[in-house]
XYZ file of C-alpha atoms in Angstrom:
666
model
C -0.181 0.405 0.320
C 1.348 3.241 -0.887
C 1.316 6.917 0.941
C -1.849 8.607 0.115
C -4.068 5.056 -1.272
C -5.571 4.859 1.975
C -6.679 8.089 1.813
C -8.322 8.026 -1.695
C -9.768 4.774 -1.311
C -11.517 5.504 2.482
C -14.833 7.109 1.121
C -15.332 8.006 5.180
C -12.503 10.347 4.672
C -13.706 12.166 1.527
C -16.681 14.658 1.873
C -19.616 14.411 -0.100
C -19.659 15.451 -3.983
C -22.371 17.202 -6.074
C -21.353 18.453 -9.387
C -21.748 21.719 -10.105
C -23.304 23.740 -13.472
C -20.367 22.688 -15.480
C -20.847 18.725 -14.237
C -17.674 19.017 -12.151
C -17.376 18.004 -8.440
C -16.450 19.843 -5.817
C -15.542 19.116 -2.042
C -17.726 20.451 0.458
C -17.431 21.320 3.947
C -18.914 18.327 5.617
C -20.553 18.381 9.433
C -18.558 17.540 11.813
C -18.575 13.940 13.605
C -18.362 13.209 17.190
C -15.295 12.871 18.727
C -12.618 14.652 20.510
C -11.745 18.346 19.830
C -8.845 19.844 18.939
C -6.555 20.139 22.255
C -6.922 23.514 24.587
C -4.617 24.056 26.736
C -3.928 27.637 27.558
C -1.082 28.830 25.952
C -0.370 26.190 24.320
C -3.180 24.562 21.678
C -4.803 26.267 18.457
C -7.874 26.945 20.193
C -9.652 30.116 18.265
C -8.321 33.055 19.903
C -10.352 36.377 19.536
C -9.248 38.472 16.988
C -8.082 35.879 14.286
C -11.063 35.793 12.355
C -11.699 38.455 9.581
C -14.451 39.079 6.722
C -13.506 36.321 4.256
C -15.390 34.319 2.027
C -16.474 30.892 3.124
C -13.495 28.376 2.533
C -14.292 24.841 1.392
C -12.278 21.554 1.005
C -11.144 21.229 -2.805
C -9.589 18.791 -4.959
C -5.598 18.928 -5.787
C -4.492 19.219 -9.087
C -6.526 18.622 -12.148
C -5.319 21.181 -14.024
C -3.243 19.708 -16.361
C -4.148 15.942 -18.781
C -6.332 13.636 -17.799
C -7.325 16.033 -14.605
C -5.384 14.327 -11.873
C -7.318 11.278 -11.940
C -5.236 8.869 -14.468
C -2.040 10.702 -12.505
C -3.126 9.477 -9.072
C -3.643 5.869 -10.394
C -0.005 6.175 -12.152
C 1.523 7.117 -8.824
C -0.460 4.445 -6.829
C 0.604 1.783 -9.684
C 4.227 3.037 -9.801
C 4.042 5.684 -12.458
C 6.151 8.721 -11.760
C 5.692 9.272 -7.738
C 3.154 7.545 -5.356
C 3.548 10.538 -3.022
C 3.464 13.101 -4.971
C 0.729 11.732 -7.427
C -1.675 11.388 -4.510
C -0.747 15.095 -3.013
C -1.668 16.439 -6.370
C -5.200 14.996 -6.312
C -5.743 13.814 -3.114
C -9.244 15.516 -1.361
C -8.895 17.850 1.501
C -9.669 16.534 4.538
C -10.015 19.298 6.594
C -13.310 19.521 8.699
C -14.067 16.119 9.540
C -12.829 14.405 12.944
C -10.736 11.824 11.856
C -11.199 8.353 13.590
C -8.371 6.974 16.104
C -5.122 5.290 14.628
C -5.648 6.850 11.017
C -4.140 9.993 11.759
C -1.582 11.977 14.105
C -2.418 11.958 18.000
C -0.665 15.264 18.059
C 0.932 17.402 15.851
C 3.399 19.951 17.443
C 5.172 23.020 15.985
C 7.780 24.794 17.586
C 7.829 28.449 17.932
C 10.933 30.866 18.616
C 9.299 33.216 20.953
C 5.842 34.161 22.251
C 5.063 36.313 19.074
C 6.025 33.491 16.821
C 3.941 30.892 18.997
C 1.014 34.196 19.156
C 1.398 34.127 15.237
C 1.287 30.530 14.899
C -1.650 29.760 16.804
C -3.927 32.492 15.066
C -3.083 30.546 12.162
C -3.706 27.446 13.031
C -7.417 28.733 14.862
C -8.243 30.161 11.477
C -7.282 26.953 9.647
C -9.456 24.724 12.063
C -12.421 27.384 11.737
C -12.283 27.184 8.309
C -12.094 23.567 7.829
C -8.748 23.494 6.267
C -7.166 20.919 8.818
C -8.225 17.552 10.376
C -10.219 17.540 13.628
C -10.156 15.269 16.574
C -6.283 16.363 16.347
C -4.426 18.003 19.433
C -2.334 20.475 17.779
C 0.147 22.483 20.120
C 2.378 25.164 19.511
C 5.543 24.903 21.789
C 7.942 27.838 22.464
C 11.349 27.095 22.792
C 12.082 28.450 26.630
C 13.313 31.637 27.063
C 17.404 32.464 27.149
C 19.916 31.535 24.255
C 19.269 29.576 21.442
C 18.946 25.533 21.984
C 18.379 24.647 19.030
C 16.433 22.128 16.990
C 17.663 19.390 19.359
C 16.945 21.210 22.371
C 13.507 22.316 21.433
C 12.879 18.655 20.630
C 13.739 17.749 24.215
C 11.867 21.023 25.117
C 8.365 19.708 23.669
C 9.200 16.109 25.195
C 8.687 18.210 28.683
C 5.938 20.076 27.997
C 3.724 16.638 26.451
C 4.823 15.241 29.790
C 3.306 18.577 31.454
C 0.408 18.453 29.371
C -0.399 15.046 29.657
C 1.605 13.007 31.971
C 2.634 9.857 31.222
C -0.390 9.404 28.602
C 1.792 11.106 26.031
C 4.078 7.725 25.141
C 1.009 6.142 23.970
C 0.732 9.243 21.011
C 1.763 8.882 17.786
C 3.333 12.490 17.240
C 4.156 14.529 14.448
C 7.031 17.569 15.341
C 7.080 20.055 12.887
C 10.114 22.283 13.435
C 9.451 26.008 12.918
C 11.293 27.723 15.185
C 13.958 29.959 13.239
C 13.799 33.496 12.143
C 13.992 32.463 8.202
C 16.873 35.310 7.581
C 17.523 33.381 4.159
C 14.249 33.689 2.924
C 12.070 36.708 4.916
C 8.899 36.445 3.563
C 8.550 33.795 5.911
C 10.087 34.990 8.895
C 6.771 37.065 10.605
C 3.978 34.459 9.817
C 6.288 31.061 9.630
C 8.341 28.759 7.110
C 5.432 26.059 8.063
C 2.786 28.720 6.704
C 4.701 29.383 3.839
C 1.703 29.499 0.369
C 2.602 26.824 -2.365
C 1.534 27.466 -5.976
C -1.310 24.752 -5.601
C -4.380 24.453 -4.238
C -7.872 26.333 -3.634
C -7.864 27.594 -1.392
C -3.779 28.030 -1.427
C -1.808 25.082 0.220
C 0.731 26.189 3.013
C 3.319 23.814 3.844
C 1.306 22.776 6.604
C -0.977 21.042 4.770
C 1.321 19.897 2.479
C 3.714 17.935 5.372
C 0.105 16.396 6.498
C -0.214 15.231 2.808
C 3.063 13.750 2.662
C 2.682 11.768 5.649
C -0.790 10.997 5.683
C 0.137 7.011 5.382
C 2.524 7.141 8.513
C 0.531 7.101 11.515
C -0.974 4.400 10.453
C 2.290 2.115 10.262
C 3.754 3.619 13.024
C 3.785 2.458 16.748
C 4.097 5.223 19.530
C 6.745 7.822 19.358
C 7.557 11.426 17.422
C 8.389 11.388 13.781
C 10.759 15.152 13.382
C 10.596 16.808 10.297
C 11.777 20.753 9.406
C 9.138 23.467 7.848
C 10.925 24.029 5.133
C 11.578 20.833 2.871
C 9.408 18.354 0.768
C 10.355 14.548 0.431
C 8.620 12.685 -2.179
C 9.214 9.146 -2.984
C 7.667 6.261 -4.914
C 7.164 3.102 -3.522
C 4.551 0.024 -3.487
C 5.665 -1.234 0.004
C 4.289 -0.094 3.029
C 7.358 2.022 5.094
C 7.024 0.928 8.764
C 8.297 2.740 11.857
C 7.781 -0.014 14.195
C 11.312 -0.768 15.494
C 13.055 0.823 18.612
C 15.379 3.412 18.690
C 15.748 5.835 15.832
C 14.210 5.530 12.197
C 15.459 7.889 9.194
C 14.270 7.850 5.992
C 17.202 8.055 3.518
C 17.414 9.765 0.004
C 19.942 9.346 -3.008
C 22.110 12.865 -3.876
C 25.170 13.493 -5.351
C 27.967 14.010 -3.362
C 28.151 17.744 -3.545
C 24.385 17.456 -1.794
C 25.875 15.217 0.895
C 28.151 18.340 1.874
C 25.442 19.979 3.400
C 23.212 17.357 4.630
C 23.126 14.543 7.071
C 24.845 11.563 5.204
C 24.035 7.651 6.504
C 26.974 5.301 5.990
C 24.801 1.921 5.337
C 26.045 -1.646 6.943
C 26.756 -3.665 3.639
C 25.820 -6.499 5.120
C 22.415 -5.547 5.146
C 22.425 -3.026 2.183
C 21.832 -3.980 -1.391
C 20.828 -1.011 -3.033
C 17.981 -2.821 -5.016
C 14.386 -2.100 -5.803
C 12.724 1.283 -4.600
C 12.568 0.431 -0.869
C 15.108 -1.614 1.460
C 15.166 -1.789 5.373
C 18.964 -1.548 6.557
C 21.251 -0.401 9.440
C 23.533 2.389 9.693
C 27.034 2.241 10.708
C 27.638 5.756 11.246
C 26.092 9.295 10.794
C 28.170 11.820 9.127
C 27.167 15.440 9.541
C 27.440 17.514 6.685
C 30.974 15.873 5.798
C 33.560 16.519 2.972
C 33.843 14.375 0.150
C 37.403 13.081 1.402
C 35.141 11.706 4.854
C 32.396 10.342 2.910
C 34.789 8.466 1.093
C 37.039 7.382 3.673
C 34.080 6.235 6.408
C 32.267 4.290 3.221
C 29.233 6.470 3.025
C 30.096 6.469 -1.165
C 27.770 3.684 -2.961
C 27.338 2.922 -6.584
C 24.055 4.306 -7.898
C 22.443 0.970 -9.404
C 21.137 0.462 -13.388
C 17.740 1.687 -13.829
C 16.395 -1.916 -14.614
C 17.285 -2.477 -10.743
C 15.107 0.487 -9.491
C 11.691 -0.288 -10.790
C 12.250 1.728 -13.735
C 11.733 5.204 -11.480
C 15.511 5.808 -11.939
C 14.403 9.524 -13.229
C 13.006 10.131 -10.023
C 16.232 11.206 -8.933
C 18.448 13.494 -10.578
C 21.460 10.792 -10.375
C 22.499 9.086 -13.339
C 22.868 5.364 -13.222
C 25.714 3.388 -12.159
C 27.108 7.172 -10.761
C 28.287 7.286 -7.260
C 25.868 8.504 -4.862
C 25.635 9.337 -0.940
C 22.115 8.446 1.136
C 21.155 11.934 2.512
C 18.960 12.851 5.609
C 15.379 14.329 5.580
C 12.712 13.172 8.573
C 13.275 10.760 11.222
C 11.183 8.697 14.040
C 12.212 8.225 17.528
C 10.437 5.515 19.331
C 8.433 6.449 22.749
C 11.300 4.501 24.862
C 13.967 6.187 23.792
C 11.945 9.446 24.120
C 11.633 8.695 27.129
C 14.950 8.469 27.969
C 15.952 11.933 26.383
C 13.566 13.471 28.499
C 14.899 12.046 31.558
C 18.197 13.120 30.091
C 16.499 16.988 29.769
C 15.293 16.868 33.337
C 18.866 16.187 34.739
C 20.413 19.065 32.755
C 17.910 21.296 34.807
C 18.874 24.408 32.237
C 19.880 24.233 28.976
C 22.023 26.889 27.603
C 23.275 25.726 24.285
C 22.308 24.860 20.795
C 21.690 20.940 20.404
C 21.325 19.933 16.710
C 18.796 17.213 16.530
C 20.839 16.061 13.146
C 23.908 16.808 14.390
C 24.174 15.566 18.250
C 21.336 12.754 18.397
C 22.093 11.010 15.301
C 25.842 11.280 15.252
C 26.161 9.373 18.534
C 24.129 6.266 17.119
C 25.588 3.692 15.341
C 28.333 0.439 16.169
C 30.832 2.891 14.000
C 30.199 6.389 15.507
C 32.776 8.401 17.086
C 33.124 11.314 19.428
C 35.237 13.420 16.816
C 31.778 15.280 16.086
C 31.882 16.565 19.797
C 34.464 19.296 18.600
C 33.353 20.905 15.934
C 31.041 24.221 16.411
C 30.670 25.117 13.082
C 27.323 25.060 12.967
C 26.444 26.243 16.000
C 25.903 30.396 16.338
C 27.591 31.150 19.718
C 29.476 28.593 21.425
C 28.617 27.778 24.991
C 31.065 26.333 27.622
C 27.485 23.853 28.242
C 28.043 22.608 24.689
C 30.943 20.116 25.206
C 29.246 18.429 28.432
C 26.186 17.918 27.176
C 27.160 16.671 23.942
C 29.231 14.280 26.142
C 26.463 13.317 28.286
C 24.153 12.631 24.725
C 26.354 10.650 23.573
C 27.093 8.349 26.231
C 23.087 8.393 26.560
C 22.472 6.870 23.181
C 25.686 4.855 22.917
C 24.212 1.212 21.348
C 20.748 2.866 20.308
C 20.111 1.273 16.785
C 19.712 3.706 13.859
C 17.761 2.054 11.520
C 17.449 3.461 7.855
C 14.419 3.035 5.621
C 16.277 3.546 1.835
C 14.181 5.071 -0.858
C 16.089 4.444 -3.739
C 13.087 6.510 -5.817
C 12.970 9.578 -3.924
C 14.065 13.230 -4.634
C 14.234 15.734 -1.180
C 13.780 19.412 -2.067
C 14.830 22.275 0.364
C 12.912 25.615 -0.100
C 14.716 27.603 3.169
C 16.477 30.109 0.936
C 15.040 32.903 -1.473
C 16.927 31.252 -4.316
C 15.640 27.443 -3.251
C 12.442 29.360 -3.193
C 12.206 31.164 -6.491
C 14.246 27.943 -8.516
C 11.610 25.288 -7.117
C 8.484 27.652 -7.531
C 9.226 28.713 -11.046
C 12.247 27.213 -12.776
C 12.140 23.614 -11.355
C 10.044 21.104 -14.113
C 10.713 18.345 -11.752
C 8.922 19.620 -8.748
C 6.530 21.506 -11.047
C 5.284 18.176 -12.755
C 5.344 15.780 -9.598
C 3.594 18.735 -7.459
C 1.339 19.959 -10.419
C 2.902 23.634 -9.375
C 0.517 26.104 -11.400
C 1.434 29.894 -12.550
C -1.274 31.196 -11.097
C -2.862 29.989 -7.851
C -6.302 31.159 -6.392
C -5.065 35.062 -8.354
C -7.264 37.484 -10.518
C -4.934 39.021 -13.887
C -6.772 40.122 -16.889
C -4.323 38.444 -19.117
C -2.111 36.239 -18.245
C 0.081 36.419 -21.417
C 0.221 40.081 -20.827
C 0.617 40.259 -17.209
C 3.104 37.356 -16.760
C 6.550 36.386 -17.870
C 7.180 32.780 -18.720
C 7.497 30.805 -15.769
C 6.432 33.352 -13.131
C 4.519 32.678 -10.041
C 1.351 34.189 -8.593
C -0.445 33.254 -5.712
C -3.549 34.673 -3.705
C -2.852 37.858 -5.758
C -4.451 40.709 -7.745
C -2.615 41.722 -10.915
C -4.093 44.726 -12.131
C -4.433 45.245 -16.148
C -1.130 47.128 -17.265
C 1.302 45.524 -14.809
C 3.831 43.134 -15.929
C 5.866 40.151 -14.073
C 8.796 39.209 -15.001
C 10.336 35.409 -15.685
C 11.609 33.493 -12.138
C 9.201 36.072 -10.013
C 7.119 34.846 -7.465
C 3.955 36.836 -6.379
C 1.947 36.419 -3.137
C -0.503 37.961 -1.047
C -0.093 41.240 -3.116
C -1.645 44.041 -4.983
C 0.136 44.647 -7.936
C -1.068 47.549 -9.794
C -1.397 49.291 -13.125
C 2.101 50.808 -14.352
C 4.190 48.367 -12.450
C 6.886 46.378 -13.856
C 8.512 43.545 -11.663
C 11.664 42.305 -13.317
C 12.834 38.380 -13.354
C 13.973 36.552 -10.126
C 11.603 38.680 -7.675
C 9.866 37.892 -4.754
C 7.173 40.414 -3.676
C 5.519 39.446 -0.558
C 2.149 40.861 1.450
C 2.826 44.078 -0.473
C 0.493 47.121 -2.494
C 1.862 48.658 -5.279
C -0.303 51.035 -6.586
C 2.166 53.441 -7.883
C 3.972 53.785 -11.535
C 7.254 51.535 -10.595
C 9.991 49.500 -12.597
C 11.102 46.941 -9.943
C 14.451 45.537 -11.324
C 15.451 41.985 -11.452
C 16.074 40.276 -8.000
C 14.510 42.140 -6.110
C 12.935 41.190 -2.566
C 10.211 42.904 -1.457
C 7.760 42.146 1.507
C 6.101 44.199 3.771
C 4.914 44.346 7.205
C 2.182 45.548 10.049
C 3.455 46.683 12.622
C 2.124 48.239 15.764
C 3.571 50.903 17.550
C 2.170 52.458 20.768
C -1.187 50.774 19.962
C -0.927 52.109 16.232
C -1.192 49.730 13.341
C 1.620 51.143 10.873
C 3.517 49.449 8.126
C 7.213 48.945 6.632
C 8.596 47.264 3.791
C 11.811 45.558 3.757
C 13.874 45.829 0.174
C 16.934 43.405 -0.640
C 18.573 41.473 -3.949
C 17.324 38.061 -3.071
C 21.118 37.752 -3.105
C 21.950 39.464 0.068
C 23.456 37.660 2.544
C 20.912 38.788 6.008
C 22.516 36.544 8.053
C 26.232 37.980 7.637
C 27.604 40.058 10.772
C 30.470 41.898 12.086
C 31.504 42.765 14.981
C 33.583 46.274 14.131
C 31.629 49.082 12.940
C 34.687 49.665 10.424
C 34.092 46.472 8.777
C 30.297 47.083 7.593
C 31.994 48.358 4.490
C 31.617 44.390 3.828
C 27.964 44.187 3.862
C 26.329 44.877 0.611
C 22.627 46.220 -0.033
C 22.058 45.022 -3.168
C 25.672 44.697 -4.552
C 27.022 47.854 -2.774
C 28.258 48.423 0.499
C 26.265 49.404 3.443
C 27.936 52.650 4.397
C 27.631 54.154 0.510
C 23.955 53.352 1.271
C 23.410 54.859 4.268
C 25.297 58.474 3.299
C 22.885 58.142 -0.203
C 20.261 57.936 2.595
C 21.562 60.790 4.881
C 21.688 58.371 7.791
C 24.701 58.293 10.163
C 26.503 55.327 10.589
C 26.718 54.530 14.542
C 26.293 51.641 17.168
C 22.734 53.154 17.509
C 22.073 52.666 14.164
C 21.767 48.346 15.133
C 18.896 46.685 16.840
C 19.636 44.174 19.410
C 23.516 42.838 20.363
C 25.686 45.879 19.885
C 28.660 43.294 19.535
C 26.944 42.538 16.267
C 26.269 44.297 12.903
C 24.274 43.264 9.643
C 21.812 43.780 7.531
C 19.348 42.184 9.849
C 19.879 44.518 12.499
C 20.190 47.777 10.447
C 17.699 50.764 11.272
C 16.940 51.421 7.869
C 13.155 51.227 6.803
C 10.964 53.794 7.301
C 7.562 53.422 9.310
C 4.823 54.592 7.588
C 0.955 55.159 7.748
C -0.652 53.147 4.999
C 0.881 49.494 3.406
C 1.155 51.282 0.111
C 3.066 54.551 0.995
C 5.747 51.931 2.981
C 6.711 50.173 -0.621
C 6.766 53.605 -2.124
C 9.368 54.627 0.296
C 11.281 51.396 0.523
C 11.693 51.257 -3.561
C 12.882 54.850 -3.650
C 15.857 53.730 -1.167
C 16.252 51.275 -3.732
C 16.281 53.532 -6.655
C 18.719 55.767 -5.139
C 20.869 52.886 -4.576
C 20.763 51.985 -8.237
C 20.741 55.547 -9.629
C 23.593 57.032 -7.166
C 20.982 59.841 -6.130
C 20.321 60.969 -2.501
C 17.203 59.865 -1.013
C 16.734 61.032 2.354
C 15.122 59.247 5.836
C 15.032 62.493 7.981
C 12.289 62.522 10.031
C 11.243 59.011 9.676
C 10.897 56.418 12.405
C 13.274 53.480 11.169
C 13.363 50.057 12.124
C 15.750 47.086 11.391
C 13.995 43.623 10.022
C 14.931 41.972 13.626
C 12.587 45.299 15.016
C 9.475 44.556 12.364
C 9.235 41.097 14.158
C 9.357 41.946 17.182
C 6.408 44.807 16.650
C 4.290 42.827 13.858
C 0.899 42.833 13.939
C -0.438 39.264 12.860
C -3.976 40.218 12.590
C -3.196 42.895 10.208
C -1.190 41.298 8.332
C -4.128 38.298 7.990
C -6.657 40.818 7.557
C -5.011 42.224 4.415
C -4.374 38.447 3.219
C -8.122 37.740 3.407
C -9.196 41.330 2.273
C -7.388 39.533 -1.061
C -8.990 36.269 -1.190
C -12.600 38.271 -0.592
C -12.038 40.380 -3.279
C -10.606 37.382 -5.613
C -13.974 35.485 -4.607
C -16.142 38.439 -5.388
C -14.367 38.782 -8.818
C -14.734 34.916 -9.816
C -18.537 34.973 -8.541
C -18.857 37.851 -10.964
C -17.107 36.282 -13.758
C -19.317 33.054 -13.121
C -22.729 35.521 -13.238
C -21.229 36.705 -16.542
C -20.734 33.516 -18.248
């Protein structure tokens, strides 16, 4: 039984259908069955808090896919019987399951999402509550948002440990009988800032009606896992997509850790975790294979992969059920098997919780992959304990915690499920986001990504370049969006020309504007002194927002659209000083630079930020004197989630009205 086959065949999970005037079937929201309600624990769950709603058209569950060729049905059949991807095919055409109560044992008992701070937690809870009210998520499931403990960053490993503690506090020992999906989404998304305010797990995707976000895709991709999983926790990140094809059932029923592995070229392995598989239990044949792992390498160089025996030879397509095209690898080429999601059984999770309680207060970054998995396997060494390259700030406690974790997990099994016909996609940077949503023909085909998703435009040929992607936006007549650009939750007025490879998010552009290629523009609502204001950040999609320097004299190395930040400040009439930067005064970067003006309207904030960019490109003065200036860091601290969601809902409602008008005009 392949992923999603149960969902497609189980009529009890599908809302009733009835044809419209054109003979097409649409999913309608079903009445809720009797059963457990979503969890309503104070401060943690996705109960419906006040202020989350806004005026909007009633959202109803709808069918994915169907925009190309056979409308999805044929693709589902091919996927289920071994076509070009069972997971992908089912994602495209699986019906919305939202608004219905799932039966015990067929879905997750609990879905946990991590947040970095209280403001992010609140933003996540508001969006979850809106999805539940709109019938976009299954009912009868406990949805929780757990905020990381205050103080130093604890990493996704520390966050995992903290979630275990939260589950214990909420449910006592009952949590050890749960099947849990844990989604790490607690970062600030500095490499993809349009996801910073409302969270990477709520990133919009170019398909679905209403628009799918990453959360729904995660739940859809893993839909078949809970029914073949013993109590425990499946851990995933919020910015990746795993697609695979197999006719065999994926089982998570072994003690210890169980991880999925995907064939990748050696270059990809240098930025991921790599499994050193046990050659006695691994053949490399077939689409799915259960094996054991001798050792886990975290972002190794090619020499280390070879020395440790991680490099394998990709078998010929005849041995891979004719799915070799599912991967970018050529047959009989070298490859390594890289990580994605992994499962911890309840017994091991209890051991980790006991360990966390003994620490008392965690004051260092722990990586769920680097620090948990590297301690596993018969060939594991302790060399990794000295490597701090991925740690934001090295703390004195780190070495001690790693040593204790290593001792705790020594001898614990690391089981690996090798998916030879699979592909791992990361959507965590502006470049990856643009490539996968506009230019990646493989992902487009697998998920049926669309150039226009739940949007309004007068003439696609005139308003959109070849590979542009427009998501829940309004393109007015006379505007143009260049190839390779993504527009989401925005209104683009007449006379606006958007260049190539741009990202426009949450913005209202109602003036004549020529937006240069590679521009990143994202608008936020902020609340200052109990008043709603607006700020728009603008960068190049190639700018490094994570880069910091320790001396003001080194800020020349910070580049804004390819120009030194100090030169930009001179053009804007802003003085360089310690006070220019928010947060830690010992580090200076684009993320903390107070350069974006606070405005009274959304469109005015866009005009100001585009004028700033225009002054840099034309080397002409544009003074920011008289404006309150915020850094991106401060924009997130002051963000007004309700107002941002209200703007999205206004766009949603206008699109609904326009569609209704077009339908009436037929």
